[in-house]
PDB file of C-alpha atoms and ligand atoms in Angstrom:
ATOM      1  CA  UNK A 121      56.489 -25.475 -22.074  1.00 57.00           C
ATOM      2  CA  UNK A 122      52.866 -26.124 -23.175  1.00 57.00           C
ATOM      3  CA  UNK A 123      50.145 -24.832 -20.805  1.00 59.00           C
ATOM      4  CA  UNK A 124      49.018 -27.439 -18.287  1.00 59.00           C
ATOM      5  CA  UNK A 125      45.678 -29.047 -19.127  1.00 56.00           C
ATOM      6  CA  UNK A 126      42.881 -27.841 -16.826  1.00 76.00           C
ATOM      7  CA  UNK A 127      41.340 -31.317 -16.989  1.00 87.00           C
ATOM      8  CA  UNK A 128      42.208 -34.038 -14.493  1.00 95.00           C
ATOM      9  CA  UNK A 129      44.338 -36.961 -15.633  1.00 98.00           C
ATOM     10  CA  UNK A 130      41.837 -39.011 -17.602  1.00 98.00           C
ATOM     11  CA  UNK A 131      41.828 -42.788 -17.694  1.00 98.00           C
ATOM     12  CA  UNK A 132      39.920 -44.649 -20.399  1.00 98.00           C
ATOM     13  CA  UNK A 133      38.671 -48.007 -19.127  1.00 98.00           C
ATOM     14  CA  UNK A 134      37.655 -50.757 -21.555  1.00 98.00           C
ATOM     15  CA  UNK A 135      35.844 -53.660 -19.910  1.00 98.00           C
ATOM     16  CA  UNK A 136      33.002 -56.115 -20.237  1.00 98.00           C
ATOM     17  CA  UNK A 137      29.386 -55.129 -20.713  1.00 98.00           C
ATOM     18  CA  UNK A 138      28.803 -58.358 -18.746  1.00 98.00           C
ATOM     19  CA  UNK A 139      30.140 -59.243 -15.297  1.00 98.00           C
ATOM     20  CA  UNK A 140      31.891 -62.426 -16.406  1.00 98.00           C
ATOM     21  CA  UNK A 141      32.007 -65.701 -14.539  1.00 97.00           C
ATOM     22  CA  UNK A 142      34.422 -64.921 -11.709  1.00 97.00           C
ATOM     23  CA  UNK A 143      33.222 -62.536  -8.943  1.00 97.00           C
ATOM     24  CA  UNK A 144      36.864 -61.398  -8.711  1.00 97.00           C
ATOM     25  CA  UNK A 145      36.304 -59.490 -11.976  1.00 98.00           C
ATOM     26  CA  UNK A 146      33.535 -57.461 -10.361  1.00 98.00           C
ATOM     27  CA  UNK A 147      35.754 -56.824  -7.341  1.00 98.00           C
ATOM     28  CA  UNK A 148      38.565 -55.633  -9.607  1.00 98.00           C
ATOM     29  CA  UNK A 149      36.182 -53.311 -11.481  1.00 98.00           C
ATOM     30  CA  UNK A 150      34.895 -51.849  -8.227  1.00 98.00           C
ATOM     31  CA  UNK A 151      38.385 -51.387  -6.835  1.00 98.00           C
ATOM     32  CA  UNK A 152      39.392 -49.648 -10.067  1.00 98.00           C
ATOM     33  CA  UNK A 153      36.510 -47.155  -9.854  1.00 98.00           C
ATOM     34  CA  UNK A 154      37.257 -46.462  -6.202  1.00 98.00           C
ATOM     35  CA  UNK A 155      40.977 -46.021  -6.896  1.00 98.00           C
ATOM     36  CA  UNK A 156      40.367 -43.597  -9.797  1.00 98.00           C
ATOM     37  CA  UNK A 157      38.121 -41.422  -7.620  1.00 98.00           C
ATOM     38  CA  UNK A 158      40.538 -41.482  -4.682  1.00 98.00           C
ATOM     39  CA  UNK A 159      43.384 -40.347  -6.943  1.00 98.00           C
ATOM     40  CA  UNK A 160      41.269 -37.547  -8.437  1.00 98.00           C
ATOM     41  CA  UNK A 161      41.521 -39.116 -11.907  1.00 98.00           C
ATOM     42  CA  UNK A 162      38.624 -38.908 -14.358  1.00 98.00           C
ATOM     43  CA  UNK A 163      37.023 -42.093 -15.666  1.00 98.00           C
ATOM     44  CA  UNK A 164      36.402 -42.192 -19.424  1.00 98.00           C
ATOM     45  CA  UNK A 165      34.350 -45.171 -20.541  1.00 98.00           C
ATOM     46  CA  UNK A 166      31.497 -46.474 -22.675  1.00 98.00           C
ATOM     47  CA  UNK A 167      28.689 -44.933 -20.555  1.00 98.00           C
ATOM     48  CA  UNK A 168      26.859 -48.191 -19.925  1.00 97.00           C
ATOM     49  CA  UNK A 169      25.284 -49.217 -16.644  1.00 97.00           C
ATOM     50  CA  UNK A 170      25.717 -52.951 -17.218  1.00 98.00           C
ATOM     51  CA  UNK A 171      28.385 -55.526 -16.345  1.00 98.00           C
ATOM     52  CA  UNK A 172      31.849 -54.403 -15.315  1.00 98.00           C
ATOM     53  CA  UNK A 173      31.273 -51.051 -17.049  1.00 98.00           C
ATOM     54  CA  UNK A 174      28.511 -50.222 -14.594  1.00 98.00           C
ATOM     55  CA  UNK A 175      30.603 -51.362 -11.631  1.00 98.00           C
ATOM     56  CA  UNK A 176      33.540 -49.103 -12.503  1.00 98.00           C
ATOM     57  CA  UNK A 177      31.291 -46.099 -13.087  1.00 98.00           C
ATOM     58  CA  UNK A 178      29.151 -46.494  -9.976  1.00 98.00           C
ATOM     59  CA  UNK A 179      32.142 -46.898  -7.675  1.00 98.00           C
ATOM     60  CA  UNK A 180      33.940 -43.936  -9.272  1.00 98.00           C
ATOM     61  CA  UNK A 181      30.822 -41.829  -8.735  1.00 98.00           C
ATOM     62  CA  UNK A 182      30.398 -43.072  -5.173  1.00 98.00           C
ATOM     63  CA  UNK A 183      33.962 -41.960  -4.462  1.00 98.00           C
ATOM     64  CA  UNK A 184      33.226 -38.487  -5.815  1.00 98.00           C
ATOM     65  CA  UNK A 185      35.207 -38.985  -9.017  1.00 98.00           C
ATOM     66  CA  UNK A 186      34.557 -37.302 -12.361  1.00 98.00           C
ATOM     67  CA  UNK A 187      33.067 -39.535 -15.045  1.00 98.00           C
ATOM     68  CA  UNK A 188      32.977 -39.070 -18.824  1.00 98.00           C
ATOM     69  CA  UNK A 189      30.869 -41.555 -20.774  1.00 98.00           C
ATOM     70  CA  UNK A 190      30.340 -42.036 -24.503  1.00 98.00           C
ATOM     71  CA  UNK A 191      27.644 -44.254 -25.987  1.00 97.00           C
ATOM     72  CA  UNK A 192      26.183 -44.655 -29.480  1.00 97.00           C
ATOM     73  CA  UNK A 193      22.450 -44.071 -29.929  1.00 97.00           C
ATOM     74  CA  UNK A 194      21.708 -47.677 -30.814  1.00 97.00           C
ATOM     75  CA  UNK A 195      23.146 -48.961 -27.520  1.00 95.00           C
ATOM     76  CA  UNK A 196      21.315 -46.524 -25.240  1.00 95.00           C
ATOM     77  CA  UNK A 197      18.770 -49.107 -24.135  1.00 93.00           C
ATOM     78  CA  UNK A 198      20.823 -52.295 -24.567  1.00 94.00           C
ATOM     79  CA  UNK A 199      23.741 -51.043 -22.440  1.00 93.00           C
ATOM     80  CA  UNK A 200      21.517 -48.839 -20.243  1.00 95.00           C
ATOM     81  CA  UNK A 201      23.020 -45.424 -20.972  1.00 95.00           C
ATOM     82  CA  UNK A 202      24.151 -43.915 -17.670  1.00 97.00           C
ATOM     83  CA  UNK A 203      22.868 -40.361 -17.921  1.00 97.00           C
ATOM     84  CA  UNK A 204      23.975 -39.159 -14.482  1.00 97.00           C
ATOM     85  CA  UNK A 205      27.678 -39.057 -15.396  1.00 98.00           C
ATOM     86  CA  UNK A 206      29.628 -35.800 -15.084  1.00 98.00           C
ATOM     87  CA  UNK A 207      29.702 -35.748 -18.889  1.00 97.00           C
ATOM     88  CA  UNK A 208      27.405 -37.928 -21.023  1.00 98.00           C
ATOM     89  CA  UNK A 209      28.037 -37.980 -24.768  1.00 98.00           C
ATOM     90  CA  UNK A 210      25.836 -39.738 -27.339  1.00 98.00           C
ATOM     91  CA  UNK A 211      27.382 -40.563 -30.721  1.00 98.00           C
ATOM     92  CA  UNK A 212      25.894 -41.882 -33.954  1.00 98.00           C
ATOM     93  CA  UNK A 213      28.360 -44.721 -34.444  1.00 97.00           C
ATOM     94  CA  UNK A 214      30.698 -47.109 -32.622  1.00 96.00           C
ATOM     95  CA  UNK A 215      33.654 -45.546 -34.398  1.00 96.00           C
ATOM     96  CA  UNK A 216      32.752 -42.100 -33.096  1.00 98.00           C
ATOM     97  CA  UNK A 217      32.358 -43.536 -29.616  1.00 97.00           C
ATOM     98  CA  UNK A 218      35.845 -45.007 -29.654  1.00 97.00           C
ATOM     99  CA  UNK A 219      37.331 -41.832 -31.076  1.00 97.00           C
ATOM    100  CA  UNK A 220      35.714 -39.562 -28.476  1.00 98.00           C
ATOM    101  CA  UNK A 221      36.829 -41.875 -25.663  1.00 98.00           C
ATOM    102  CA  UNK A 222      40.369 -42.007 -27.020  1.00 97.00           C
ATOM    103  CA  UNK A 223      40.883 -38.272 -27.601  1.00 97.00           C
ATOM    104  CA  UNK A 224      39.624 -37.475 -24.111  1.00 98.00           C
ATOM    105  CA  UNK A 225      42.006 -39.904 -22.369  1.00 98.00           C
ATOM    106  CA  UNK A 226      45.599 -39.734 -21.188  1.00 98.00           C
ATOM    107  CA  UNK A 227      45.946 -43.460 -20.491  1.00 98.00           C
ATOM    108  CA  UNK A 228      44.130 -46.647 -21.476  1.00 98.00           C
ATOM    109  CA  UNK A 229      43.189 -49.457 -19.082  1.00 98.00           C
ATOM    110  CA  UNK A 230      41.783 -52.844 -20.064  1.00 98.00           C
ATOM    111  CA  UNK A 231      39.854 -54.895 -17.492  1.00 98.00           C
ATOM    112  CA  UNK A 232      38.368 -58.321 -18.209  1.00 98.00           C
ATOM    113  CA  UNK A 233      35.926 -58.196 -21.086  1.00 98.00           C
ATOM    114  CA  UNK A 234      34.880 -59.774 -24.359  1.00 98.00           C
ATOM    115  CA  UNK A 235      35.159 -59.045 -28.070  1.00 98.00           C
ATOM    116  CA  UNK A 236      34.244 -55.383 -27.606  1.00 97.00           C
ATOM    117  CA  UNK A 237      37.057 -54.836 -25.118  1.00 98.00           C
ATOM    118  CA  UNK A 238      39.473 -56.694 -27.405  1.00 98.00           C
ATOM    119  CA  UNK A 239      38.405 -54.550 -30.356  1.00 98.00           C
ATOM    120  CA  UNK A 240      39.097 -51.417 -28.338  1.00 98.00           C
ATOM    121  CA  UNK A 241      42.421 -52.764 -27.036  1.00 98.00           C
ATOM    122  CA  UNK A 242      43.733 -53.742 -30.450  1.00 98.00           C
ATOM    123  CA  UNK A 243      42.718 -50.436 -31.961  1.00 97.00           C
ATOM    124  CA  UNK A 244      44.790 -48.395 -29.492  1.00 98.00           C
ATOM    125  CA  UNK A 245      47.622 -50.941 -29.703  1.00 98.00           C
ATOM    126  CA  UNK A 246      47.783 -50.702 -33.493  1.00 97.00           C
ATOM    127  CA  UNK A 247      47.669 -46.896 -33.343  1.00 96.00           C
ATOM    128  CA  UNK A 248      50.572 -47.046 -30.900  1.00 96.00           C
ATOM    129  CA  UNK A 249      52.436 -49.449 -33.180  1.00 94.00           C
ATOM    130  CA  UNK A 250      52.037 -46.929 -36.002  1.00 95.00           C
ATOM    131  CA  UNK A 251      53.385 -44.137 -33.802  1.00 95.00           C
ATOM    132  CA  UNK A 252      50.077 -42.248 -33.753  1.00 95.00           C
ATOM    133  CA  UNK A 253      50.147 -41.806 -29.975  1.00 96.00           C
ATOM    134  CA  UNK A 254      52.219 -42.557 -26.894  1.00 96.00           C
ATOM    135  CA  UNK A 255      49.439 -43.159 -24.378  1.00 97.00           C
ATOM    136  CA  UNK A 256      50.180 -45.965 -21.933  1.00 97.00           C
ATOM    137  CA  UNK A 257      48.067 -49.096 -22.368  1.00 98.00           C
ATOM    138  CA  UNK A 258      47.714 -51.075 -19.141  1.00 98.00           C
ATOM    139  CA  UNK A 259      46.026 -54.462 -18.958  1.00 98.00           C
ATOM    140  CA  UNK A 260      44.702 -55.623 -15.591  1.00 98.00           C
ATOM    141  CA  UNK A 261      45.328 -59.358 -15.673  1.00 98.00           C
ATOM    142  CA  UNK A 262      42.772 -60.073 -12.983  1.00 97.00           C
ATOM    143  CA  UNK A 263      42.937 -63.736 -11.962  1.00 95.00           C
ATOM    144  CA  UNK A 264      45.094 -64.421 -15.031  1.00 97.00           C
ATOM    145  CA  UNK A 265      42.160 -63.603 -17.334  1.00 98.00           C
ATOM    146  CA  UNK A 266      44.353 -61.883 -19.925  1.00 98.00           C
ATOM    147  CA  UNK A 267      47.266 -64.363 -19.830  1.00 98.00           C
ATOM    148  CA  UNK A 268      46.131 -65.792 -23.227  1.00 98.00           C
ATOM    149  CA  UNK A 269      46.267 -62.265 -24.648  1.00 98.00           C
ATOM    150  CA  UNK A 270      49.850 -61.860 -23.454  1.00 98.00           C
ATOM    151  CA  UNK A 271      50.667 -65.228 -25.041  1.00 98.00           C
ATOM    152  CA  UNK A 272      49.035 -64.102 -28.287  1.00 98.00           C
ATOM    153  CA  UNK A 273      51.229 -60.987 -28.412  1.00 98.00           C
ATOM    154  CA  UNK A 274      54.328 -63.152 -27.799  1.00 97.00           C
ATOM    155  CA  UNK A 275      53.113 -65.457 -30.574  1.00 98.00           C
ATOM    156  CA  UNK A 276      52.744 -62.742 -33.227  1.00 98.00           C
ATOM    157  CA  UNK A 277      56.246 -61.503 -32.376  1.00 97.00           C
ATOM    158  CA  UNK A 278      57.734 -65.035 -32.403  1.00 98.00           C
ATOM    159  CA  UNK A 279      56.146 -65.762 -35.774  1.00 98.00           C
ATOM    160  CA  UNK A 280      57.490 -62.591 -37.342  1.00 98.00           C
ATOM    161  CA  UNK A 281      54.296 -60.582 -37.702  1.00 98.00           C
ATOM    162  CA  UNK A 282      55.209 -57.815 -35.268  1.00 96.00           C
ATOM    163  CA  UNK A 283      58.314 -56.116 -33.935  1.00 96.00           C
ATOM    164  CA  UNK A 284      59.359 -57.206 -30.457  1.00 96.00           C
ATOM    165  CA  UNK A 285      58.567 -53.709 -29.216  1.00 94.00           C
ATOM    166  CA  UNK A 286      54.844 -54.377 -29.560  1.00 96.00           C
ATOM    167  CA  UNK A 287      55.226 -56.036 -26.153  1.00 96.00           C
ATOM    168  CA  UNK A 288      56.660 -52.798 -24.729  1.00 95.00           C
ATOM    169  CA  UNK A 289      53.510 -50.910 -25.700  1.00 97.00           C
ATOM    170  CA  UNK A 290      51.395 -52.913 -23.253  1.00 98.00           C
ATOM    171  CA  UNK A 291      51.915 -53.164 -19.499  1.00 98.00           C
ATOM    172  CA  UNK A 292      50.327 -56.149 -17.783  1.00 98.00           C
ATOM    173  CA  UNK A 293      49.583 -55.724 -14.072  1.00 98.00           C
ATOM    174  CA  UNK A 294      48.214 -58.346 -11.697  1.00 97.00           C
ATOM    175  CA  UNK A 295      46.079 -56.238  -9.389  1.00 98.00           C
ATOM    176  CA  UNK A 296      44.633 -52.786  -8.816  1.00 98.00           C
ATOM    177  CA  UNK A 297      47.628 -51.754  -6.699  1.00 98.00           C
ATOM    178  CA  UNK A 298      49.829 -52.475  -9.720  1.00 98.00           C
ATOM    179  CA  UNK A 299      47.398 -50.591 -11.936  1.00 98.00           C
ATOM    180  CA  UNK A 300      47.517 -47.568  -9.640  1.00 98.00           C
ATOM    181  CA  UNK A 301      51.324 -47.608  -9.625  1.00 98.00           C
ATOM    182  CA  UNK A 302      51.485 -47.798 -13.427  1.00 98.00           C
ATOM    183  CA  UNK A 303      48.962 -44.968 -13.835  1.00 98.00           C
ATOM    184  CA  UNK A 304      50.735 -42.905 -11.214  1.00 97.00           C
ATOM    185  CA  UNK A 305      53.999 -43.151 -13.149  1.00 95.00           C
ATOM    186  CA  UNK A 306      52.149 -42.162 -16.336  1.00 93.00           C
ATOM    187  CA  UNK A 307      50.404 -39.191 -14.748  1.00 92.00           C
ATOM    188  CA  UNK A 308      53.631 -37.346 -13.844  1.00 87.00           C
TER     189      UNK A 308
HETATM  190  P1  AMP B 330      32.446 -56.520 -24.384  1.00 54.42           P
HETATM  191  O1  AMP B 330      33.891 -56.539 -23.940  1.00 54.42           O
HETATM  192  O2  AMP B 330      32.193 -57.363 -25.604  1.00 54.42           O
HETATM  193  O3  AMP B 330      31.500 -56.798 -23.258  1.00 54.42           O
HETATM  194  O4  AMP B 330      32.171 -55.031 -24.868  1.00 54.42           O
HETATM  195  C1  AMP B 330      32.592 -53.943 -24.096  1.00 54.42           C
HETATM  196  C2  AMP B 330      32.136 -52.666 -24.716  1.00 54.42           C
HETATM  197  O5  AMP B 330      32.709 -52.544 -26.014  1.00 54.42           O
HETATM  198  C3  AMP B 330      30.635 -52.560 -24.894  1.00 54.42           C
HETATM  199  O6  AMP B 330      30.246 -51.241 -24.518  1.00 54.42           O
HETATM  200  C4  AMP B 330      30.459 -52.726 -26.386  1.00 54.42           C
HETATM  201  O7  AMP B 330      29.340 -52.013 -26.862  1.00 54.42           O
HETATM  202  C5  AMP B 330      31.705 -52.116 -26.912  1.00 54.42           C
HETATM  203  N1  AMP B 330      32.002 -52.540 -28.267  1.00 54.42           N
HETATM  204  C6  AMP B 330      31.822 -53.739 -28.827  1.00 54.42           C
HETATM  205  N2  AMP B 330      32.239 -53.742 -30.113  1.00 54.42           N
HETATM  206  C7  AMP B 330      32.682 -52.501 -30.377  1.00 54.42           C
HETATM  207  C8  AMP B 330      33.209 -51.856 -31.516  1.00 54.42           C
HETATM  208  N3  AMP B 330      33.400 -52.496 -32.673  1.00 54.42           N
HETATM  209  N4  AMP B 330      33.532 -50.545 -31.404  1.00 54.42           N
HETATM  210  C9  AMP B 330      33.342 -49.904 -30.246  1.00 54.42           C
HETATM  211  N5  AMP B 330      32.859 -50.447 -29.138  1.00 54.42           N
HETATM  212  C10 AMP B 330      32.532 -51.731 -29.199  1.00 54.42           C
END
C-alpha cells in the first residue's frame, strides 16, 4: 500500500473572479469555504481576493482552514493577489497556474463563474476523458446556474461528439450539503 499523504485532502475550487448577479452565489461560495475548513480540507484556488474567489478564501481562512493559492504575475494587481494564504504561489503563466492548482488537488469543484471557470472545468474534464486522471469533478449548480452546462454535455453526447461516459465524469450537486457529501465520498 502506498504511504499515506501527509497533506490534508485538497479541494481545487474554480469560481468567478466576480460575484455574479445573484447574492445566492456569494452565499454558496461562503458556505463552501466554511465547509472546507470545518472538514479540515485544504482549499486550492486561484489566489485572488475578488469575487467568489475571495469569498471562498476568506471564509476558509476564518474557519481556520488551510489555503493554497496560485496566481500568475500579470494578475497580481487585477485579481488582488491574496498573500496571507497558508501557501501563496506566483507563476509566470496561466498554464502554469492551472497545472500547479491541478497537481496539488485531490478533487475539483466548480462554483458559478465565467469563461475562466469554464476554461478550467473543460481542461480537467478533457484530461479525465483522456484517462489522464481520476479526480472527481463536482459542479455546484447553485440556483440552477450550471443547468445550461449540463445540457451542453448532454448535447455533445447526443450529437455523437463524446462518449456517454463523459456525463459520468462530472457530478452535479444542488447545494453545499450535496457538495460536502460528494467530497466526503471522494476523500475516503
Ligand atoms: P472567471 O470565471 O472568468 O471569473 O475566471 C475565474 C478565474 O479563472 C480567474 O482567476 C481567471 O483569471 C482565471 N482564468 C481565466 N482564464 C484562464 C485561463 N485561460 N487559464 C487559467 N485561468 C484562467
